[in-house]
CSV table of C-alpha atoms and ligand atoms in Angstrom, one decimal:
chain,number,residue,atom,x,y,z
M,1,UNK,CA,22.5,-64.6,51.6
M,2,UNK,CA,24.2,-66.9,49.9
M,3,UNK,CA,21.8,-67.5,47.3
M,4,UNK,CA,21.7,-63.5,46.3
M,5,UNK,CA,25.2,-63.2,45.9
M,6,UNK,CA,25.2,-64.4,42.2
M,7,UNK,CA,27.1,-67.7,42.9
M,8,UNK,CA,26.4,-70.1,40.2
M,9,UNK,CA,24.2,-67.5,38.1
M,10,UNK,CA,24.6,-67.6,34.7
M,11,UNK,CA,24.1,-64.0,34.2
M,12,UNK,CA,26.2,-62.9,37.2
M,13,UNK,CA,27.6,-59.7,37.2
M,14,UNK,CA,30.9,-59.9,38.9
M,15,UNK,CA,33.1,-63.0,38.8
M,16,UNK,CA,34.4,-62.5,42.3
M,17,UNK,CA,31.4,-61.7,43.9
M,18,UNK,CA,31.1,-64.8,46.4
M,19,UNK,CA,34.9,-64.4,47.3
M,20,UNK,CA,34.7,-60.4,47.8
M,21,UNK,CA,31.5,-60.4,49.8
M,22,UNK,CA,30.7,-56.8,49.6
M,23,UNK,CA,28.0,-56.9,47.2
M,24,UNK,CA,25.3,-58.9,49.7
M,25,UNK,CA,22.4,-58.2,47.0
M,26,UNK,CA,24.2,-58.9,44.0
M,27,UNK,CA,21.8,-60.7,41.5
M,28,UNK,CA,19.0,-59.3,43.4
M,29,UNK,CA,16.6,-56.9,41.4
M,30,UNK,CA,17.2,-53.2,42.6
M,31,UNK,CA,13.7,-52.6,43.6
M,32,UNK,CA,14.0,-55.5,46.0
M,33,UNK,CA,17.2,-54.5,47.6
M,34,UNK,CA,15.2,-51.4,48.5
M,35,UNK,CA,12.4,-53.1,49.8
M,36,UNK,CA,14.8,-55.3,51.9
M,37,UNK,CA,16.3,-52.4,53.3
M,38,UNK,CA,12.9,-50.4,54.2
M,39,UNK,CA,12.5,-53.4,56.1
M,40,UNK,CA,15.2,-53.5,58.1
M,41,UNK,CA,14.7,-49.9,59.2
M,42,UNK,CA,11.1,-50.1,59.9
M,43,UNK,CA,11.4,-53.7,61.9
M,44,UNK,CA,14.3,-52.0,63.9
M,45,UNK,CA,13.2,-48.2,64.3
M,46,UNK,CA,9.2,-47.9,63.4
M,47,UNK,CA,9.1,-48.1,67.4
M,48,UNK,CA,10.4,-44.5,67.4
M,49,UNK,CA,8.8,-42.7,64.9
M,50,UNK,CA,7.4,-42.7,61.1
M,51,UNK,CA,10.0,-44.0,58.6
M,52,UNK,CA,9.5,-42.5,55.3
M,53,UNK,CA,10.3,-44.3,52.0
M,54,UNK,CA,13.7,-45.2,51.1
M,55,UNK,CA,15.6,-42.7,48.8
M,56,UNK,CA,17.1,-45.0,46.0
M,57,UNK,CA,19.0,-44.1,42.8
M,58,UNK,CA,18.4,-44.0,39.4
M,59,UNK,CA,21.6,-45.9,38.5
M,60,UNK,CA,22.7,-47.6,41.3
M,61,UNK,CA,25.9,-49.1,39.7
M,62,UNK,CA,29.6,-47.2,39.7
M,63,UNK,CA,28.7,-44.8,42.5
M,64,UNK,CA,31.7,-45.2,44.6
M,65,UNK,CA,34.1,-42.4,44.0
M,66,UNK,CA,36.5,-43.7,46.7
M,67,UNK,CA,38.1,-46.9,45.3
M,68,UNK,CA,40.9,-48.7,47.1
M,69,UNK,CA,43.2,-51.6,45.8
M,70,UNK,CA,46.0,-53.9,47.5
M,71,UNK,CA,48.7,-55.0,46.0
M,72,UNK,CA,50.0,-58.3,46.0
M,73,UNK,CA,52.3,-60.6,44.2
M,74,UNK,CA,50.9,-64.1,42.9
M,75,UNK,CA,52.6,-67.2,41.6
M,76,UNK,CA,51.8,-67.7,37.8
M,77,UNK,CA,49.8,-64.4,38.2
M,78,UNK,CA,52.8,-62.0,38.7
M,79,UNK,CA,51.5,-58.4,40.0
M,80,UNK,CA,48.1,-58.7,41.0
M,81,UNK,CA,45.7,-55.7,42.5
M,82,UNK,CA,42.6,-56.5,44.1
M,83,UNK,CA,40.8,-56.8,47.7
M,84,UNK,CA,41.0,-59.0,50.5
M,85,UNK,CA,39.2,-62.2,50.3
M,86,UNK,CA,36.4,-61.7,53.0
M,87,UNK,CA,37.7,-62.2,56.2
M,88,UNK,CA,41.2,-63.1,55.3
M,89,UNK,CA,44.1,-61.3,53.9
M,90,UNK,CA,44.5,-63.4,50.6
M,91,UNK,CA,44.1,-60.8,47.7
M,92,UNK,CA,41.9,-61.8,45.4
M,93,UNK,CA,42.4,-60.1,41.8
M,94,UNK,CA,39.7,-57.4,40.4
M,95,UNK,CA,39.6,-55.9,37.1
M,96,UNK,CA,36.4,-54.3,37.6
M,97,UNK,CA,33.8,-53.6,40.3
M,98,UNK,CA,30.4,-52.9,40.1
M,99,UNK,CA,30.4,-50.5,42.4
M,100,UNK,CA,33.6,-48.7,41.9
M,101,UNK,CA,34.0,-45.5,39.3
M,102,UNK,CA,34.8,-46.9,36.2
M,103,UNK,CA,37.9,-44.7,35.4
M,104,UNK,CA,39.2,-45.2,38.8
M,105,UNK,CA,39.3,-48.8,38.1
M,106,UNK,CA,41.1,-48.4,34.6
M,107,UNK,CA,44.0,-46.3,36.8
M,108,UNK,CA,44.5,-49.1,39.1
M,109,UNK,CA,44.9,-51.7,36.3
M,110,UNK,CA,47.2,-49.5,34.6
M,111,UNK,CA,49.3,-49.1,38.1
M,112,UNK,CA,49.2,-52.7,37.7
M,113,UNK,CA,50.9,-52.9,34.5
M,114,UNK,CA,53.2,-50.1,35.0
M,115,UNK,CA,54.5,-51.7,38.6
M,116,UNK,CA,55.5,-54.9,36.2
M,117,UNK,CA,57.3,-52.9,33.8
M,118,UNK,CA,59.2,-50.6,36.4
M,119,UNK,CA,59.8,-53.8,38.5
M,120,UNK,CA,58.5,-52.5,41.4
M,121,UNK,CA,58.1,-55.0,44.2
M,122,UNK,CA,54.9,-55.6,45.6
M,123,UNK,CA,55.0,-55.6,49.9
M,124,UNK,CA,54.5,-59.2,51.4
M,125,UNK,CA,52.7,-58.4,54.6
M,126,UNK,CA,54.4,-61.6,56.2
M,127,UNK,CA,58.2,-60.8,55.4
M,128,UNK,CA,57.6,-57.1,55.4
M,129,UNK,CA,59.4,-56.8,52.4
M,130,UNK,CA,58.5,-54.9,49.2
M,131,UNK,CA,57.5,-51.3,48.0
M,132,UNK,CA,53.9,-51.3,46.7
M,133,UNK,CA,51.2,-51.8,49.1
M,134,UNK,CA,47.9,-49.8,48.3
M,135,UNK,CA,46.3,-47.3,45.8
M,136,UNK,CA,43.6,-45.1,46.7
M,137,UNK,CA,42.2,-43.1,44.1
M,138,UNK,CA,39.3,-40.8,44.6
M,139,UNK,CA,37.1,-38.9,41.8
M,140,UNK,CA,35.4,-35.6,42.3
M,141,UNK,CA,32.0,-36.3,41.0
M,142,UNK,CA,31.2,-33.3,39.7
M,143,UNK,CA,34.6,-31.5,38.9
M,144,UNK,CA,36.3,-34.9,37.7
M,145,UNK,CA,39.4,-34.1,39.2
M,146,UNK,CA,41.2,-37.4,40.1
M,147,UNK,CA,43.5,-38.1,43.1
M,148,UNK,CA,45.8,-41.1,43.1
M,149,UNK,CA,47.5,-42.3,46.6
M,150,UNK,CA,50.4,-44.6,46.2
M,151,UNK,CA,50.6,-46.4,49.3
M,152,UNK,CA,54.5,-47.7,49.9
M,153,UNK,CA,56.5,-49.1,52.5
M,154,UNK,CA,59.2,-46.6,51.9
M,155,UNK,CA,59.4,-42.9,50.7
M,156,UNK,CA,61.3,-43.9,48.0
M,157,UNK,CA,59.8,-44.7,44.9
M,158,UNK,CA,62.8,-45.7,41.9
M,159,UNK,CA,62.5,-44.0,38.7
M,160,UNK,CA,59.1,-41.8,40.4
M,161,UNK,CA,59.3,-38.8,37.6
M,162,UNK,CA,59.0,-41.6,34.6
M,163,UNK,CA,56.5,-43.5,36.5
M,164,UNK,CA,54.7,-40.3,37.4
M,165,UNK,CA,54.7,-39.0,33.5
M,166,UNK,CA,53.9,-42.6,32.5
M,167,UNK,CA,50.7,-42.6,34.4
M,168,UNK,CA,49.7,-39.1,33.2
M,169,UNK,CA,50.4,-40.1,29.8
M,170,UNK,CA,47.9,-43.0,29.9
M,171,UNK,CA,45.3,-41.1,32.2
M,172,UNK,CA,45.4,-37.2,31.5
M,173,UNK,CA,42.4,-36.8,33.9
M,174,UNK,CA,44.7,-37.5,36.9
M,175,UNK,CA,44.9,-34.0,38.7
M,176,UNK,CA,47.3,-35.2,41.5
M,177,UNK,CA,49.2,-37.9,43.0
M,178,UNK,CA,50.5,-38.3,46.3
M,179,UNK,CA,53.0,-40.7,47.9
M,180,UNK,CA,51.9,-42.0,51.2
M,181,UNK,CA,54.3,-43.7,53.1
M,182,UNK,CA,52.8,-46.8,55.6
M,183,UNK,CA,56.2,-49.0,57.0
M,184,UNK,CA,53.6,-50.2,59.6
M,185,UNK,CA,52.7,-54.0,60.0
M,186,UNK,CA,49.1,-52.9,60.0
M,187,UNK,CA,45.7,-53.5,58.6
M,188,UNK,CA,45.0,-49.6,58.2
M,189,UNK,CA,45.5,-48.6,54.5
M,190,UNK,CA,47.0,-44.8,54.9
M,191,UNK,CA,50.5,-44.1,56.7
M,192,UNK,CA,51.1,-40.6,58.4
M,193,UNK,CA,54.0,-39.0,56.0
M,194,UNK,CA,52.8,-37.8,52.7
M,195,UNK,CA,54.5,-36.0,49.7
M,196,UNK,CA,53.1,-34.9,46.7
M,197,UNK,CA,54.4,-36.3,43.5
M,198,UNK,CA,52.5,-34.3,41.0
M,199,UNK,CA,49.6,-31.6,41.2
M,200,UNK,CA,48.1,-30.0,44.4
M,201,UNK,CA,48.1,-33.2,46.6
M,202,UNK,CA,43.9,-32.7,47.1
M,203,UNK,CA,41.1,-32.6,45.0
M,204,UNK,CA,38.2,-30.5,45.1
M,205,UNK,CA,34.5,-31.4,44.7
M,206,UNK,CA,31.0,-29.8,44.6
M,207,UNK,CA,28.1,-30.4,46.5
M,208,UNK,CA,25.2,-28.4,47.4
M,209,UNK,CA,26.4,-25.7,45.4
M,210,UNK,CA,29.6,-25.6,47.7
M,211,UNK,CA,33.2,-26.3,46.4
M,212,UNK,CA,35.1,-29.0,48.8
M,213,UNK,CA,38.7,-29.3,49.0
M,214,UNK,CA,39.4,-33.2,49.7
M,215,UNK,CA,42.9,-34.4,51.1
M,216,UNK,CA,44.0,-38.3,50.8
M,217,UNK,CA,43.1,-39.0,54.5
M,218,UNK,CA,39.7,-37.0,54.9
M,219,UNK,CA,36.5,-38.3,55.3
M,220,UNK,CA,34.1,-37.6,52.2
M,221,UNK,CA,31.0,-39.4,51.6
M,222,UNK,CA,31.5,-42.1,48.5
M,223,UNK,CA,28.2,-41.7,46.9
M,224,UNK,CA,28.1,-38.3,45.5
M,225,UNK,CA,24.8,-38.7,43.9
M,226,UNK,CA,23.2,-39.9,47.0
M,227,UNK,CA,24.7,-37.3,49.4
M,228,UNK,CA,23.1,-34.5,47.8
M,229,UNK,CA,19.6,-36.1,48.5
M,230,UNK,CA,21.0,-37.0,52.2
M,231,UNK,CA,22.2,-33.4,52.5
M,232,UNK,CA,19.2,-32.3,51.2
M,233,UNK,CA,16.9,-34.1,54.0
M,234,UNK,CA,19.0,-33.2,56.6
M,235,UNK,CA,18.9,-29.3,55.5
M,236,UNK,CA,14.9,-29.9,55.3
M,237,UNK,CA,14.9,-31.3,58.8
M,238,UNK,CA,16.9,-28.4,60.4
M,239,UNK,CA,14.4,-25.9,59.0
M,240,UNK,CA,16.8,-23.1,59.4
M,241,UNK,CA,15.6,-19.6,59.2
M,242,UNK,CA,18.7,-17.6,59.3
M,243,UNK,CA,19.4,-16.7,63.1
M,244,UNK,CA,20.0,-20.4,64.8
M,245,UNK,CA,23.5,-21.4,66.2
M,246,UNK,CA,23.8,-24.6,64.7
M,247,UNK,CA,26.7,-27.6,65.6
M,248,UNK,CA,27.8,-29.9,63.1
M,249,UNK,CA,29.3,-32.6,64.9
M,250,UNK,CA,31.5,-35.1,63.6
M,251,UNK,CA,31.8,-32.7,60.5
M,252,UNK,CA,34.8,-34.4,58.4
M,253,UNK,CA,35.6,-31.5,55.9
M,254,UNK,CA,32.5,-29.3,56.9
M,255,UNK,CA,29.9,-30.3,54.1
M,256,UNK,CA,27.1,-30.2,56.2
M,257,UNK,CA,27.5,-27.1,58.1
M,258,UNK,CA,29.1,-25.4,55.4
M,259,UNK,CA,25.8,-26.3,53.2
M,260,UNK,CA,23.5,-25.1,56.0
M,261,UNK,CA,25.5,-21.8,57.1
M,262,UNK,CA,23.6,-19.7,54.1
M,263,UNK,CA,20.5,-20.1,56.2
M,264,UNK,CA,21.7,-20.1,59.6
M,265,UNK,CA,23.2,-17.4,62.3
M,266,UNK,CA,26.4,-19.3,62.9
M,267,UNK,CA,27.8,-22.5,62.4
M,268,UNK,CA,30.4,-24.3,64.8
M,269,UNK,CA,31.8,-27.6,63.5
M,270,UNK,CA,34.0,-30.1,65.6
M,271,UNK,CA,36.1,-33.3,64.1
M,272,UNK,CA,38.4,-35.2,65.6
M,273,UNK,CA,40.6,-36.2,62.2
M,274,UNK,CA,43.2,-33.3,62.2
M,275,UNK,CA,43.5,-33.5,58.1
M,276,UNK,CA,40.0,-33.1,57.8
M,277,UNK,CA,39.4,-30.0,60.4
M,278,UNK,CA,42.1,-28.4,57.7
M,279,UNK,CA,40.1,-29.1,55.0
M,280,UNK,CA,36.8,-27.8,56.8
M,281,UNK,CA,38.7,-24.4,57.7
M,282,UNK,CA,39.7,-24.4,54.1
M,283,UNK,CA,36.5,-25.0,52.6
M,284,UNK,CA,34.9,-22.4,54.6
M,285,UNK,CA,37.4,-19.7,53.1
M,286,UNK,CA,37.0,-21.4,49.6
M,287,UNK,CA,33.3,-20.7,49.5
M,288,UNK,CA,33.5,-17.2,51.3
M,289,UNK,CA,31.7,-18.5,54.3
M,290,UNK,CA,32.3,-16.3,57.3
M,291,UNK,CA,30.1,-17.4,60.4
M,292,UNK,CA,31.2,-20.9,60.7
M,293,UNK,CA,33.9,-22.1,63.1
M,294,UNK,CA,35.8,-25.4,63.3
M,295,UNK,CA,37.2,-27.2,66.1
M,296,UNK,CA,39.5,-30.3,66.2
M,297,UNK,CA,38.2,-32.3,69.2
M,298,UNK,CA,36.5,-35.5,70.3
M,299,UNK,CA,32.6,-34.6,69.4
M,300,UNK,CA,32.1,-35.8,73.0
M,301,UNK,CA,34.6,-34.1,75.0
M,302,UNK,CA,33.8,-30.8,72.9
M,303,UNK,CA,30.0,-30.9,73.3
M,304,UNK,CA,30.5,-31.5,77.7
M,305,UNK,CA,32.5,-28.3,77.6
M,306,UNK,CA,30.2,-26.5,75.3
M,307,UNK,CA,27.2,-27.4,77.6
M,308,UNK,CA,29.6,-26.6,80.9
M,309,UNK,CA,30.2,-23.0,79.6
M,310,UNK,CA,26.3,-22.4,79.4
M,311,UNK,CA,26.6,-22.0,75.4
M,312,UNK,CA,23.6,-22.7,73.4
M,313,UNK,CA,22.9,-24.5,69.9
M,314,UNK,CA,19.5,-23.9,68.6
M,315,UNK,CA,20.3,-27.3,66.0
M,316,UNK,CA,22.7,-29.8,65.9
M,317,UNK,CA,23.7,-32.4,63.3
M,318,UNK,CA,25.4,-35.3,64.3
M,319,UNK,CA,26.4,-37.7,62.0
M,320,UNK,CA,28.9,-40.1,63.8
M,321,UNK,CA,31.2,-43.0,62.4
M,322,UNK,CA,29.4,-46.7,62.7
M,323,UNK,CA,30.1,-47.3,66.1
M,324,UNK,CA,27.7,-44.3,66.8
M,325,UNK,CA,27.4,-41.8,69.4
M,326,UNK,CA,28.6,-41.4,73.0
M,327,UNK,CA,26.5,-41.3,76.4
M,328,UNK,CA,28.8,-38.3,76.6
M,329,UNK,CA,28.1,-36.8,73.7
M,330,UNK,CA,24.5,-37.1,74.5
M,331,UNK,CA,24.2,-36.4,78.2
M,332,UNK,CA,25.7,-32.4,77.0
M,333,UNK,CA,23.1,-32.9,74.3
M,334,UNK,CA,20.1,-33.4,76.6
M,335,UNK,CA,21.6,-30.4,78.8
M,336,UNK,CA,21.9,-28.1,75.7
M,337,UNK,CA,18.2,-28.9,74.7
M,338,UNK,CA,18.4,-27.9,70.8
M,339,UNK,CA,15.1,-27.6,69.4
M,340,UNK,CA,16.1,-30.0,66.6
M,341,UNK,CA,18.6,-32.8,66.5
M,342,UNK,CA,19.3,-34.0,63.0
M,343,UNK,CA,21.1,-37.7,63.2
M,344,UNK,CA,22.8,-38.9,60.1
M,345,UNK,CA,23.6,-42.5,60.5
M,346,UNK,CA,25.1,-45.4,58.7
M,347,UNK,CA,24.4,-48.1,61.3
M,348,UNK,CA,20.8,-48.3,62.0
M,349,UNK,CA,22.0,-50.6,64.8
M,350,UNK,CA,23.7,-48.1,67.1
M,351,UNK,CA,20.9,-45.4,65.6
M,352,UNK,CA,18.6,-47.6,67.5
M,353,UNK,CA,20.5,-47.6,70.5
M,354,UNK,CA,21.2,-43.9,70.7
M,355,UNK,CA,17.6,-43.2,69.7
M,356,UNK,CA,16.6,-45.0,72.7
M,357,UNK,CA,19.1,-42.7,74.8
M,358,UNK,CA,17.6,-39.7,73.7
M,359,UNK,CA,14.1,-40.5,73.8
M,360,UNK,CA,14.3,-42.6,77.0
M,361,UNK,CA,12.7,-45.8,75.3
M,362,UNK,CA,14.2,-49.3,75.2
M,363,UNK,CA,15.9,-50.8,72.7
M,364,UNK,CA,14.7,-54.6,71.6
M,365,UNK,CA,18.6,-55.0,70.3
M,366,UNK,CA,19.5,-54.2,73.7
M,367,UNK,CA,17.8,-56.8,75.7
M,368,UNK,CA,21.2,-58.9,75.6
M,369,UNK,CA,23.4,-56.1,77.0
M,370,UNK,CA,25.6,-57.0,79.8
M,371,UNK,CA,24.8,-56.4,83.2
M,372,UNK,CA,27.4,-53.8,83.5
M,373,UNK,CA,26.6,-51.9,80.3
M,374,UNK,CA,23.0,-51.8,81.4
M,375,UNK,CA,23.7,-51.1,84.8
M,376,UNK,CA,26.3,-48.0,83.7
M,377,UNK,CA,23.4,-46.9,81.3
M,378,UNK,CA,20.8,-46.7,83.8
M,379,UNK,CA,22.8,-45.2,86.4
M,380,UNK,CA,23.6,-42.4,83.6
M,381,UNK,CA,20.2,-42.3,82.3
M,382,UNK,CA,19.0,-41.5,86.0
M,383,UNK,CA,21.3,-38.6,85.7
M,384,UNK,CA,20.0,-37.1,82.8
M,385,UNK,CA,16.7,-37.7,84.5
M,386,UNK,CA,17.4,-36.0,87.3
M,387,UNK,CA,18.5,-32.8,85.7
M,388,UNK,CA,14.8,-33.1,84.1
M,389,UNK,CA,16.0,-33.3,80.3
M,390,UNK,CA,15.9,-37.1,79.4
M,391,UNK,CA,13.1,-38.7,77.3
M,392,UNK,CA,11.8,-35.1,76.3
M,393,UNK,CA,13.1,-35.8,72.6
M,394,UNK,CA,10.9,-37.4,70.2
M,395,UNK,CA,11.4,-39.0,66.8
M,396,UNK,CA,9.7,-36.8,64.1
M,397,UNK,CA,10.5,-38.9,61.2
M,398,UNK,CA,13.1,-41.1,59.8
M,399,UNK,CA,14.1,-41.0,56.0
M,400,UNK,CA,16.6,-44.2,54.8
M,401,UNK,CA,18.6,-43.2,52.0
M,402,UNK,CA,20.2,-45.7,49.6
M,403,UNK,CA,24.2,-44.6,50.0
M,404,UNK,CA,25.4,-48.1,49.1
M,405,UNK,CA,23.4,-50.2,46.4
M,406,UNK,CA,24.3,-54.0,46.3
M,407,UNK,CA,25.8,-54.1,49.9
M,408,UNK,CA,23.8,-54.4,52.9
M,409,UNK,CA,24.9,-50.9,54.3
M,410,UNK,CA,21.9,-48.7,55.4
M,411,UNK,CA,21.9,-45.0,55.6
M,412,UNK,CA,19.3,-43.1,57.1
M,413,UNK,CA,18.5,-39.2,58.7
M,414,UNK,CA,16.6,-38.6,61.5
M,415,UNK,CA,14.8,-35.4,62.8
M,416,UNK,CA,14.2,-35.5,66.7
M,417,UNK,CA,12.3,-32.5,68.4
M,418,UNK,CA,11.6,-31.5,71.7
P,1,SAH,N1,30.0,-35.3,58.5
P,1,SAH,C1,30.7,-35.7,57.6
P,1,SAH,C2,31.5,-36.8,58.2
P,1,SAH,C3,30.6,-37.7,58.7
P,1,SAH,S1,31.9,-39.3,59.0
P,1,SAH,C4,30.4,-35.9,56.3
P,1,SAH,O1,29.0,-36.4,55.9
P,1,SAH,O2,31.2,-35.8,55.2
P,1,SAH,C5,32.3,-39.4,60.7
P,1,SAH,C6,32.9,-38.5,61.1
P,1,SAH,O3,33.4,-38.5,62.7
P,1,SAH,C7,34.5,-38.9,60.2
P,1,SAH,O4,34.8,-37.6,60.1
P,1,SAH,C8,35.5,-38.9,61.4
P,1,SAH,O5,36.8,-38.8,61.4
P,1,SAH,C9,34.8,-38.6,62.8
P,1,SAH,N2,34.8,-38.9,64.1
P,1,SAH,C10,35.1,-40.0,64.2
P,1,SAH,N3,35.0,-40.0,65.6
P,1,SAH,C11,35.0,-39.1,66.4
P,1,SAH,C12,34.9,-38.2,67.7
P,1,SAH,N4,34.9,-39.0,68.6
P,1,SAH,N5,34.8,-37.0,67.3
P,1,SAH,C13,34.5,-36.5,66.6
P,1,SAH,N6,34.8,-36.7,65.3
P,1,SAH,C14,34.8,-37.8,65.1
């Protein structure tokens, strides 16, 4: 991939591409990027069912509505903000990024300058001294609302009123500023404690005709334009008629479930992150949706309890993190036997592994699985087979959606039916 990173190219669109490593496909025409992703999905998943053409973007740049910058002090440069060099904790200064929202990048540069004039010290990871660690910005794609999260090592920001006023004066489009305290020696960006310095402490965005509240710690898809298309496909696959009981597993702030609720009998959302569940409950109310309940729980545990209680579900949306789902979740799913499973995945490899489980087929990538893992899997598989439920699902179709142009990340939505 070296040759694709724009190194040594005169027209290279990013001066830090080789150090950052995020844009594996930089310098490659967008149509070619889409072809590569299509090929990857086909190679990995074609054996399960039909792969549709990848849904790309019309304008594949500056799509990231969530932007993160780490702050550091460097000799000769002073305060810098940017990204960690790939695989290291060395900070590479970044002024603007091909993927990130332009306004968010401008705000980060302003914070860099203000930090200098307010004489704030940046946090030093080695010594644990210093105040300013990270800045996180979230932009509501349709509402234009902007949230700035200042991640500090202490809750005390000197001259905070003046700082907030100065930042809002430079960028009146900022709607809220939150101070997040992270005093741990960790690579996690956000700490536990939060304090609202300005505005409401969250932003709202509109998606699929609904309004969503997004708090600093909640997951929200980073590419709003493509999320509309992804959810559109997911809803099409669900083929709801108005009477179904629907589970939205790994639901985040409830986006998919709330988008589906108008065409379902009832929706049950489950999510582990407490802040996200709180947002989901508020989002239900905000949109006047009454046929939806959200639960804070591990999705696997919830599904097992749900199946054990003899409850029924007609359609299950599942949108797990990169690591994919769990066998506990999928065993419960196979016992529940919903008519349709709509699996949204941001990692085709774990999607492949999970489809193998749900359809009872072997995954080529798993050939090297350790004996113990393979043994465990066989045993669980046997249990489900004894229950007469395994391998009954078939993949009807898979649609890749390019949520992350210029990177090698691939998103796909998959319809499974009994
Ligand atoms: N469907 C949502 C969120 C998808 S991201 C959307 O489209 O916006 C995956 C979500 O799974 C995250 O919100 C994460 O907090 C949640 N999650 C991770 N592990 C989980 C688990 N074990 N049980 C339930 N939710 C989990």
